[in-house]
Amino acid sequence: MLRLLIDTSVWLDIAKRRDGQRIIVPLRVLMHQKKLEILAPSLILDEFERNRPRVEESVSASIRDRFKAIRQDLQEYGDSQGGEWIEEMEHLIPHVSSRSLQNFSEISTLLQSATQVEPDQSHFEAVVRRGLAKAAPLHLNKNSVADALLIEMYATIACTAVDGIDQCVFATSNYQDFSVPNGDRRKPHPDLAPLFHDRSHYTYEVSGLVALLTELIGDEYAELVEEVEFVQEGTRSLLEIMDAEEEYFDRIWYTRSIARIAEEPDEQDAGKKGRERLEEKYGADNLLPENDWEFGFWNGKLAALRWVLGSEWDFLDL
């Protein structure tokens, strides 16, 4: 069993990444398959939720700022198609932002379903001893008690690795408290080094965690990452949505026009030029629905497409 204690700093970094699903989904699948165990102390859950609104806003702001910068560059240096691109990107910004924020929601759910671990009296006593000795992460002039409590819980967890039962991993982006001072941040502080060995691993940042998971789990982890890349679909462009809305508008208008002629033969000339244009565009044999169900399905598609473009639900006026 691979047991992971991932610091809040790393969870927040994963949440902010555009490719965060490549990390979240494999962790969730492997956890459900009982091939790894994610350990979630309540202090990590609480810290993640406490920081979540601030970091979510920073992600949304970053997307907006990036778009504004690109729009300004296009307006100053772009070609004649820049306006069309800007219009399309404005439509996509809310979707891109919501997909980025999806990571936060999924991590929160993952932590809630993970193995809950809590400190006991021995951990609190160990933190006091660490503080008196000014040992990392209590070696700096700041409040790092929560970090000290976290590393003491990991020390207990790492004992199983010493017995050869598990592989254990402590992942963090907090180099000030946990890494070598003024040195290689990928290595633990000397005060913490005894906790890590060939079955207990210290890893730094998201990149270090991914590299370690790839090393310890191997091909199965790599295959899960590839599957995430395969199933993730790209966003439809604004032009694609508008083209589809126009097509179903045309088909429904044509069908209603033919139905009016059947009811009132004297009205055959009404809309004749419009029907001929659509017959030339789509082909006369492809314009009418096969049955009432398909015609109703077209109306549903038109209503959905119009809703995406800003209309109210069920708006089907022609």
mmCIF file of C-alpha atoms in Angstrom:
data_model
loop_
_atom_site.group_PDB
_atom_site.id
_atom_site.type_symbol
_atom_site.label_atom_id
_atom_site.label_comp_id
_atom_site.label_asym_id
_atom_site.label_seq_id
_atom_site.Cartn_x
_atom_site.Cartn_y
_atom_site.Cartn_z
ATOM 1 C CA MET A 1 0.000 0.000 0.000
ATOM 2 C CA LEU A 2 1.237 3.468 -0.913
ATOM 3 C CA ARG A 3 0.233 5.953 1.785
ATOM 4 C CA LEU A 4 0.209 9.649 0.901
ATOM 5 C CA LEU A 5 0.180 12.616 3.245
ATOM 6 C CA ILE A 6 -0.095 15.617 0.938
ATOM 7 C CA ASP A 7 0.298 19.056 2.482
ATOM 8 C CA THR A 8 -2.320 21.739 1.827
ATOM 9 C CA SER A 9 0.211 23.721 -0.196
ATOM 10 C CA VAL A 10 0.453 20.913 -2.768
ATOM 11 C CA TRP A 11 -3.325 20.405 -2.949
ATOM 12 C CA LEU A 12 -3.774 24.122 -3.686
ATOM 13 C CA ASP A 13 -1.050 23.992 -6.330
ATOM 14 C CA ILE A 14 -2.780 21.014 -7.997
ATOM 15 C CA ALA A 15 -6.105 22.860 -7.910
ATOM 16 C CA LYS A 16 -4.609 25.881 -9.682
ATOM 17 C CA ARG A 17 -3.133 23.850 -12.536
ATOM 18 C CA ARG A 18 -4.894 23.685 -15.886
ATOM 19 C CA ASP A 19 -3.813 20.036 -16.104
ATOM 20 C CA GLY A 20 -4.923 19.311 -12.542
ATOM 21 C CA GLN A 21 -7.294 16.551 -13.698
ATOM 22 C CA ARG A 22 -4.270 14.527 -14.826
ATOM 23 C CA ILE A 23 -3.291 14.280 -11.152
ATOM 24 C CA ILE A 24 -6.671 14.254 -9.407
ATOM 25 C CA VAL A 25 -8.318 11.509 -11.465
ATOM 26 C CA PRO A 26 -5.490 8.928 -11.175
ATOM 27 C CA LEU A 27 -5.312 9.536 -7.420
ATOM 28 C CA ARG A 28 -9.071 9.010 -7.099
ATOM 29 C CA VAL A 29 -9.060 5.835 -9.209
ATOM 30 C CA LEU A 30 -6.080 4.299 -7.407
ATOM 31 C CA MET A 31 -7.593 5.183 -4.038
ATOM 32 C CA HIS A 32 -10.878 3.492 -4.959
ATOM 33 C CA GLN A 33 -8.915 0.467 -6.176
ATOM 34 C CA LYS A 34 -7.197 0.431 -2.754
ATOM 35 C CA LYS A 35 -3.785 0.664 -4.391
ATOM 36 C CA LEU A 36 -2.972 3.838 -2.494
ATOM 37 C CA GLU A 37 -4.280 5.567 0.597
ATOM 38 C CA ILE A 38 -4.664 9.323 0.917
ATOM 39 C CA LEU A 39 -4.375 10.492 4.514
ATOM 40 C CA ALA A 40 -6.398 13.595 5.320
ATOM 41 C CA PRO A 41 -5.970 15.196 8.739
ATOM 42 C CA SER A 42 -8.744 17.658 9.514
ATOM 43 C CA LEU A 43 -6.208 20.472 9.704
ATOM 44 C CA ILE A 44 -5.457 19.941 5.983
ATOM 45 C CA LEU A 45 -9.154 19.848 5.118
ATOM 46 C CA ASP A 46 -9.805 22.988 7.161
ATOM 47 C CA GLU A 47 -6.815 24.834 5.715
ATOM 48 C CA PHE A 48 -7.768 23.880 2.154
ATOM 49 C CA GLU A 49 -11.337 25.146 2.580
ATOM 50 C CA ARG A 50 -10.136 28.291 4.357
ATOM 51 C CA ASN A 51 -7.788 29.192 1.490
ATOM 52 C CA ARG A 52 -10.059 27.961 -1.296
ATOM 53 C CA PRO A 53 -12.065 31.191 -1.927
ATOM 54 C CA ARG A 54 -8.916 33.304 -2.127
ATOM 55 C CA VAL A 55 -7.120 30.921 -4.498
ATOM 56 C CA GLU A 56 -10.238 30.360 -6.642
ATOM 57 C CA GLU A 57 -10.521 34.106 -7.125
ATOM 58 C CA SER A 58 -6.833 34.321 -8.031
ATOM 59 C CA VAL A 59 -7.340 31.630 -10.700
ATOM 60 C CA SER A 60 -10.338 33.454 -12.198
ATOM 61 C CA ALA A 61 -8.482 36.769 -12.071
ATOM 62 C CA SER A 62 -5.470 35.201 -13.774
ATOM 63 C CA ILE A 63 -7.640 33.940 -16.642
ATOM 64 C CA ARG A 64 -9.271 37.355 -17.055
ATOM 65 C CA ASP A 65 -5.933 39.173 -16.910
ATOM 66 C CA ARG A 66 -4.367 36.814 -19.444
ATOM 67 C CA PHE A 67 -7.244 37.411 -21.836
ATOM 68 C CA LYS A 68 -7.065 41.192 -21.390
ATOM 69 C CA ALA A 69 -3.351 41.165 -22.174
ATOM 70 C CA ILE A 70 -3.869 39.076 -25.307
ATOM 71 C CA ARG A 71 -6.777 41.268 -26.399
ATOM 72 C CA GLN A 72 -4.659 44.391 -25.989
ATOM 73 C CA ASP A 73 -1.829 42.851 -28.021
ATOM 74 C CA LEU A 74 -4.259 41.860 -30.777
ATOM 75 C CA GLN A 75 -5.767 45.312 -30.897
ATOM 76 C CA GLU A 76 -2.331 46.898 -31.179
ATOM 77 C CA TYR A 77 -0.534 44.384 -33.374
ATOM 78 C CA GLY A 78 -3.113 41.836 -34.560
ATOM 79 C CA ASP A 79 -4.584 41.228 -38.001
ATOM 80 C CA SER A 80 -8.108 41.801 -39.277
ATOM 81 C CA GLN A 81 -9.341 38.538 -37.733
ATOM 82 C CA GLY A 82 -8.455 39.698 -34.219
ATOM 83 C CA GLY A 83 -11.966 41.007 -33.517
ATOM 84 C CA GLU A 84 -13.532 37.658 -34.382
ATOM 85 C CA TRP A 85 -11.071 35.840 -32.127
ATOM 86 C CA ILE A 86 -11.764 38.237 -29.259
ATOM 87 C CA GLU A 87 -15.515 37.714 -29.594
ATOM 88 C CA GLU A 88 -15.059 33.958 -29.433
ATOM 89 C CA MET A 89 -12.713 34.107 -26.456
ATOM 90 C CA GLU A 90 -15.116 36.323 -24.500
ATOM 91 C CA HIS A 91 -17.676 33.559 -24.872
ATOM 92 C CA LEU A 92 -15.219 30.927 -23.631
ATOM 93 C CA ILE A 93 -13.862 32.756 -20.567
ATOM 94 C CA PRO A 94 -16.656 31.664 -18.156
ATOM 95 C CA HIS A 95 -16.312 28.059 -19.333
ATOM 96 C CA VAL A 96 -12.529 28.027 -18.996
ATOM 97 C CA SER A 97 -12.821 29.549 -15.543
ATOM 98 C CA SER A 98 -15.445 27.026 -14.389
ATOM 99 C CA ARG A 99 -13.358 24.109 -15.646
ATOM 100 C CA SER A 100 -10.351 25.428 -13.729
ATOM 101 C CA LEU A 101 -12.441 25.762 -10.549
ATOM 102 C CA GLN A 102 -13.660 22.178 -10.981
ATOM 103 C CA ASN A 103 -10.323 21.042 -9.564
ATOM 104 C CA PHE A 104 -11.078 22.693 -6.213
ATOM 105 C CA SER A 105 -14.418 20.936 -5.880
ATOM 106 C CA GLU A 106 -12.987 17.523 -6.782
ATOM 107 C CA ILE A 107 -10.056 17.858 -4.391
ATOM 108 C CA SER A 108 -12.436 18.795 -1.588
ATOM 109 C CA THR A 109 -14.519 15.680 -2.307
ATOM 110 C CA LEU A 110 -11.382 13.542 -2.542
ATOM 111 C CA LEU A 111 -10.124 14.740 0.840
ATOM 112 C CA GLN A 112 -13.507 14.127 2.464
ATOM 113 C CA SER A 113 -13.546 10.543 1.184
ATOM 114 C CA ALA A 114 -9.905 9.879 2.121
ATOM 115 C CA THR A 115 -8.690 8.227 5.328
ATOM 116 C CA GLN A 116 -9.278 10.674 8.157
ATOM 117 C CA VAL A 117 -6.397 10.853 10.639
ATOM 118 C CA GLU A 118 -6.257 12.974 13.767
ATOM 119 C CA PRO A 119 -3.457 13.800 16.217
ATOM 120 C CA ASP A 120 -3.445 12.222 19.658
ATOM 121 C CA GLN A 121 -1.811 13.275 22.904
ATOM 122 C CA SER A 122 1.552 11.825 21.879
ATOM 123 C CA HIS A 123 1.648 14.035 18.814
ATOM 124 C CA PHE A 124 0.944 17.191 20.822
ATOM 125 C CA GLU A 125 3.660 16.254 23.300
ATOM 126 C CA ALA A 126 6.121 15.650 20.453
ATOM 127 C CA VAL A 127 5.333 19.102 19.040
ATOM 128 C CA VAL A 128 6.151 20.676 22.417
ATOM 129 C CA ARG A 129 9.482 18.827 22.530
ATOM 130 C CA ARG A 130 10.235 19.901 18.962
ATOM 131 C CA GLY A 131 9.445 23.501 19.849
ATOM 132 C CA LEU A 132 11.709 23.468 22.922
ATOM 133 C CA ALA A 133 14.518 22.096 20.776
ATOM 134 C CA LYS A 134 13.769 24.628 18.006
ATOM 135 C CA ALA A 135 13.775 21.729 15.582
ATOM 136 C CA ALA A 136 12.181 22.056 12.128
ATOM 137 C CA PRO A 137 9.539 23.083 11.333
ATOM 138 C CA LEU A 138 9.665 25.121 14.560
ATOM 139 C CA HIS A 139 13.127 26.535 13.849
ATOM 140 C CA LEU A 140 11.864 29.840 12.431
ATOM 141 C CA ASN A 141 10.398 32.884 14.115
ATOM 142 C CA LYS A 142 6.839 32.178 13.011
ATOM 143 C CA ASN A 143 3.848 30.079 13.988
ATOM 144 C CA SER A 144 4.416 26.662 12.434
ATOM 145 C CA VAL A 145 2.634 24.571 15.072
ATOM 146 C CA ALA A 146 0.183 23.113 12.526
ATOM 147 C CA ASP A 147 3.115 22.083 10.318
ATOM 148 C CA ALA A 148 4.865 20.517 13.307
ATOM 149 C CA LEU A 149 1.711 18.584 14.155
ATOM 150 C CA LEU A 150 1.507 17.401 10.548
ATOM 151 C CA ILE A 151 5.076 16.096 10.513
ATOM 152 C CA GLU A 152 4.574 14.320 13.849
ATOM 153 C CA MET A 153 1.539 12.521 12.426
ATOM 154 C CA TYR A 154 3.607 11.585 9.401
ATOM 155 C CA ALA A 155 6.336 10.230 11.708
ATOM 156 C CA THR A 156 3.784 7.800 13.143
ATOM 157 C CA ILE A 157 2.588 6.841 9.668
ATOM 158 C CA ALA A 158 6.167 6.337 8.446
ATOM 159 C CA CYS A 159 6.711 3.694 11.140
ATOM 160 C CA THR A 160 4.709 1.267 9.010
ATOM 161 C CA ALA A 161 7.179 1.834 6.188
ATOM 162 C CA VAL A 162 10.060 1.009 8.523
ATOM 163 C CA ASP A 163 8.402 -2.339 9.193
ATOM 164 C CA GLY A 164 8.319 -3.011 5.452
ATOM 165 C CA ILE A 165 4.545 -2.955 5.259
ATOM 166 C CA ASP A 166 3.930 0.207 3.259
ATOM 167 C CA GLN A 167 5.540 2.883 1.150
ATOM 168 C CA CYS A 168 4.888 6.330 2.615
ATOM 169 C CA VAL A 169 5.098 9.764 1.007
ATOM 170 C CA PHE A 170 5.124 13.257 2.488
ATOM 171 C CA ALA A 171 4.528 15.904 -0.211
ATOM 172 C CA THR A 172 4.829 19.638 0.401
ATOM 173 C CA SER A 173 5.530 22.947 -1.320
ATOM 174 C CA ASN A 174 6.402 24.607 1.999
ATOM 175 C CA TYR A 175 10.186 24.659 1.640
ATOM 176 C CA GLN A 176 10.707 27.196 4.452
ATOM 177 C CA ASP A 177 9.433 24.818 7.108
ATOM 178 C CA PHE A 178 10.345 21.429 5.700
ATOM 179 C CA SER A 179 13.231 21.648 3.197
ATOM 180 C CA VAL A 180 16.984 22.111 3.552
ATOM 181 C CA PRO A 181 17.638 25.781 4.445
ATOM 182 C CA ASN A 182 19.209 27.688 1.563
ATOM 183 C CA GLY A 183 19.781 24.447 -0.305
ATOM 184 C CA ASP A 184 18.092 21.855 -2.491
ATOM 185 C CA ARG A 185 14.396 22.244 -1.706
ATOM 186 C CA ARG A 186 13.765 18.681 -2.855
ATOM 187 C CA LYS A 187 15.563 17.421 0.258
ATOM 188 C CA PRO A 188 14.152 17.471 3.799
ATOM 189 C CA HIS A 189 15.519 19.658 6.563
ATOM 190 C CA PRO A 190 18.300 17.849 8.482
ATOM 191 C CA ASP A 191 16.049 17.756 11.568
ATOM 192 C CA LEU A 192 13.502 15.776 9.543
ATOM 193 C CA ALA A 193 15.882 13.640 7.478
ATOM 194 C CA PRO A 194 15.693 10.583 9.819
ATOM 195 C CA LEU A 195 12.004 10.203 8.882
ATOM 196 C CA PHE A 196 12.877 9.506 5.241
ATOM 197 C CA HIS A 197 14.555 6.462 3.714
ATOM 198 C CA ASP A 198 14.041 3.950 0.903
ATOM 199 C CA ARG A 199 10.411 3.300 1.963
ATOM 200 C CA SER A 200 9.547 6.755 3.287
ATOM 201 C CA HIS A 201 9.805 9.547 0.742
ATOM 202 C CA TYR A 202 10.048 13.316 0.949
ATOM 203 C CA THR A 203 8.871 15.040 -2.226
ATOM 204 C CA TYR A 204 8.704 18.702 -3.132
ATOM 205 C CA GLU A 205 6.000 20.444 -5.168
ATOM 206 C CA VAL A 206 3.532 18.910 -7.619
ATOM 207 C CA SER A 207 6.262 17.951 -10.083
ATOM 208 C CA GLY A 208 8.061 15.948 -7.405
ATOM 209 C CA LEU A 209 4.850 14.181 -6.395
ATOM 210 C CA VAL A 210 4.046 13.244 -10.001
ATOM 211 C CA ALA A 211 7.590 11.973 -10.593
ATOM 212 C CA LEU A 212 7.459 9.859 -7.432
ATOM 213 C CA LEU A 213 4.040 8.400 -8.248
ATOM 214 C CA THR A 214 5.307 7.506 -11.714
ATOM 215 C CA GLU A 215 8.344 5.813 -10.158
ATOM 216 C CA LEU A 216 6.508 3.915 -7.414
ATOM 217 C CA ILE A 217 3.357 2.904 -9.310
ATOM 218 C CA GLY A 218 4.819 2.657 -12.796
ATOM 219 C CA ASP A 219 2.908 1.957 -15.995
ATOM 220 C CA GLU A 220 -0.503 1.828 -14.307
ATOM 221 C CA TYR A 221 -0.182 5.443 -13.184
ATOM 222 C CA ALA A 222 1.077 6.559 -16.603
ATOM 223 C CA GLU A 223 -1.855 4.784 -18.315
ATOM 224 C CA LEU A 224 -4.376 6.518 -16.055
ATOM 225 C CA VAL A 225 -2.848 9.899 -16.916
ATOM 226 C CA GLU A 226 -3.113 9.068 -20.628
ATOM 227 C CA GLU A 227 -6.765 8.055 -20.217
ATOM 228 C CA VAL A 228 -7.557 11.435 -18.638
ATOM 229 C CA GLU A 229 -5.980 13.192 -21.623
ATOM 230 C CA PHE A 230 -8.006 10.996 -23.996
ATOM 231 C CA VAL A 231 -11.443 11.537 -22.437
ATOM 232 C CA GLN A 232 -11.143 15.270 -21.803
ATOM 233 C CA GLU A 233 -13.021 17.032 -24.571
ATOM 234 C CA GLY A 234 -12.232 20.437 -25.967
ATOM 235 C CA THR A 235 -14.668 23.305 -25.743
ATOM 236 C CA ARG A 236 -16.919 24.051 -28.708
ATOM 237 C CA SER A 237 -16.051 27.360 -30.291
ATOM 238 C CA LEU A 238 -18.585 30.169 -30.487
ATOM 239 C CA LEU A 239 -18.633 29.854 -34.271
ATOM 240 C CA GLU A 240 -19.471 26.134 -34.052
ATOM 241 C CA ILE A 241 -22.359 26.858 -31.681
ATOM 242 C CA MET A 242 -23.694 29.649 -33.894
ATOM 243 C CA ASP A 243 -23.461 27.442 -37.015
ATOM 244 C CA ALA A 244 -25.401 24.661 -35.256
ATOM 245 C CA GLU A 245 -28.047 27.128 -34.043
ATOM 246 C CA GLU A 246 -28.469 28.419 -37.610
ATOM 247 C CA GLU A 247 -28.773 24.906 -39.043
ATOM 248 C CA TYR A 248 -31.541 23.805 -36.657
ATOM 249 C CA PHE A 249 -33.336 27.121 -37.110
ATOM 250 C CA ASP A 250 -33.270 26.512 -40.895
ATOM 251 C CA ARG A 251 -34.492 22.910 -40.599
ATOM 252 C CA ILE A 252 -37.368 23.818 -38.277
ATOM 253 C CA TRP A 253 -38.396 26.821 -40.381
ATOM 254 C CA TYR A 254 -38.340 24.673 -43.554
ATOM 255 C CA THR A 255 -40.420 21.918 -41.920
ATOM 256 C CA ARG A 256 -43.019 24.409 -40.682
ATOM 257 C CA SER A 257 -43.134 26.079 -44.101
ATOM 258 C CA ILE A 258 -43.849 22.729 -45.819
ATOM 259 C CA ALA A 259 -46.502 21.941 -43.216
ATOM 260 C CA ARG A 260 -48.263 25.273 -43.913
ATOM 261 C CA ILE A 261 -48.335 24.490 -47.649
ATOM 262 C CA ALA A 262 -49.958 21.114 -46.907
ATOM 263 C CA GLU A 263 -52.629 22.863 -44.852
ATOM 264 C CA GLU A 264 -53.061 25.844 -47.188
ATOM 265 C CA PRO A 265 -52.041 25.031 -50.796
ATOM 266 C CA ASP A 266 -52.789 28.601 -51.851
ATOM 267 C CA GLU A 267 -49.806 29.747 -49.741
ATOM 268 C CA GLN A 268 -47.296 27.788 -51.814
ATOM 269 C CA ASP A 269 -45.516 30.882 -53.068
ATOM 270 C CA ALA A 270 -45.004 32.233 -49.559
ATOM 271 C CA GLY A 271 -41.412 31.526 -48.491
ATOM 272 C CA LYS A 272 -40.575 29.858 -51.820
ATOM 273 C CA LYS A 273 -37.234 31.635 -52.222
ATOM 274 C CA GLY A 274 -36.270 30.763 -48.649
ATOM 275 C CA ARG A 275 -37.050 27.081 -49.181
ATOM 276 C CA GLU A 276 -35.079 26.985 -52.417
ATOM 277 C CA ARG A 277 -32.090 28.544 -50.692
ATOM 278 C CA LEU A 278 -32.159 25.919 -47.942
ATOM 279 C CA GLU A 279 -32.665 23.079 -50.420
ATOM 280 C CA GLU A 280 -29.569 24.225 -52.250
ATOM 281 C CA LYS A 281 -27.625 24.598 -49.010
ATOM 282 C CA TYR A 282 -28.531 21.330 -47.275
ATOM 283 C CA GLY A 283 -30.083 19.216 -50.022
ATOM 284 C CA ALA A 284 -33.859 18.795 -50.369
ATOM 285 C CA ASP A 285 -33.732 15.166 -49.212
ATOM 286 C CA ASN A 286 -32.008 16.066 -45.941
ATOM 287 C CA LEU A 287 -34.233 18.866 -44.673
ATOM 288 C CA LEU A 288 -37.381 17.161 -43.392
ATOM 289 C CA PRO A 289 -37.462 15.063 -40.199
ATOM 290 C CA GLU A 290 -38.326 11.376 -40.494
ATOM 291 C CA ASN A 291 -41.047 11.596 -37.833
ATOM 292 C CA ASP A 292 -42.575 13.828 -35.160
ATOM 293 C CA TRP A 293 -40.072 12.593 -32.558
ATOM 294 C CA GLU A 294 -37.113 13.787 -34.617
ATOM 295 C CA PHE A 295 -38.806 17.142 -35.202
ATOM 296 C CA GLY A 296 -39.286 17.534 -31.447
ATOM 297 C CA PHE A 297 -35.641 16.591 -30.936
ATOM 298 C CA TRP A 298 -34.591 19.378 -33.328
ATOM 299 C CA ASN A 299 -36.650 21.866 -31.327
ATOM 300 C CA GLY A 300 -34.925 20.740 -28.127
ATOM 301 C CA LYS A 301 -31.517 21.208 -29.701
ATOM 302 C CA LEU A 302 -32.428 24.686 -30.950
ATOM 303 C CA ALA A 303 -33.672 25.712 -27.499
ATOM 304 C CA ALA A 304 -30.451 24.444 -25.858
ATOM 305 C CA LEU A 305 -28.202 26.174 -28.380
ATOM 306 C CA ARG A 306 -30.094 29.439 -27.977
ATOM 307 C CA TRP A 307 -29.809 29.178 -24.196
ATOM 308 C CA VAL A 308 -26.013 28.847 -24.525
ATOM 309 C CA LEU A 309 -26.019 31.944 -26.713
ATOM 310 C CA GLY A 310 -27.973 33.961 -24.155
ATOM 311 C CA SER A 311 -31.691 33.411 -24.823
ATOM 312 C CA GLU A 312 -34.170 32.215 -22.219
ATOM 313 C CA TRP A 313 -34.953 28.521 -21.986
ATOM 314 C CA ASP A 314 -37.519 27.174 -24.509
ATOM 315 C CA PHE A 315 -37.210 30.200 -26.787
ATOM 316 C CA LEU A 316 -38.295 28.774 -30.172
ATOM 317 C CA ASP A 317 -39.697 31.779 -32.021
ATOM 318 C CA LEU A 318 -38.858 31.768 -35.752
#
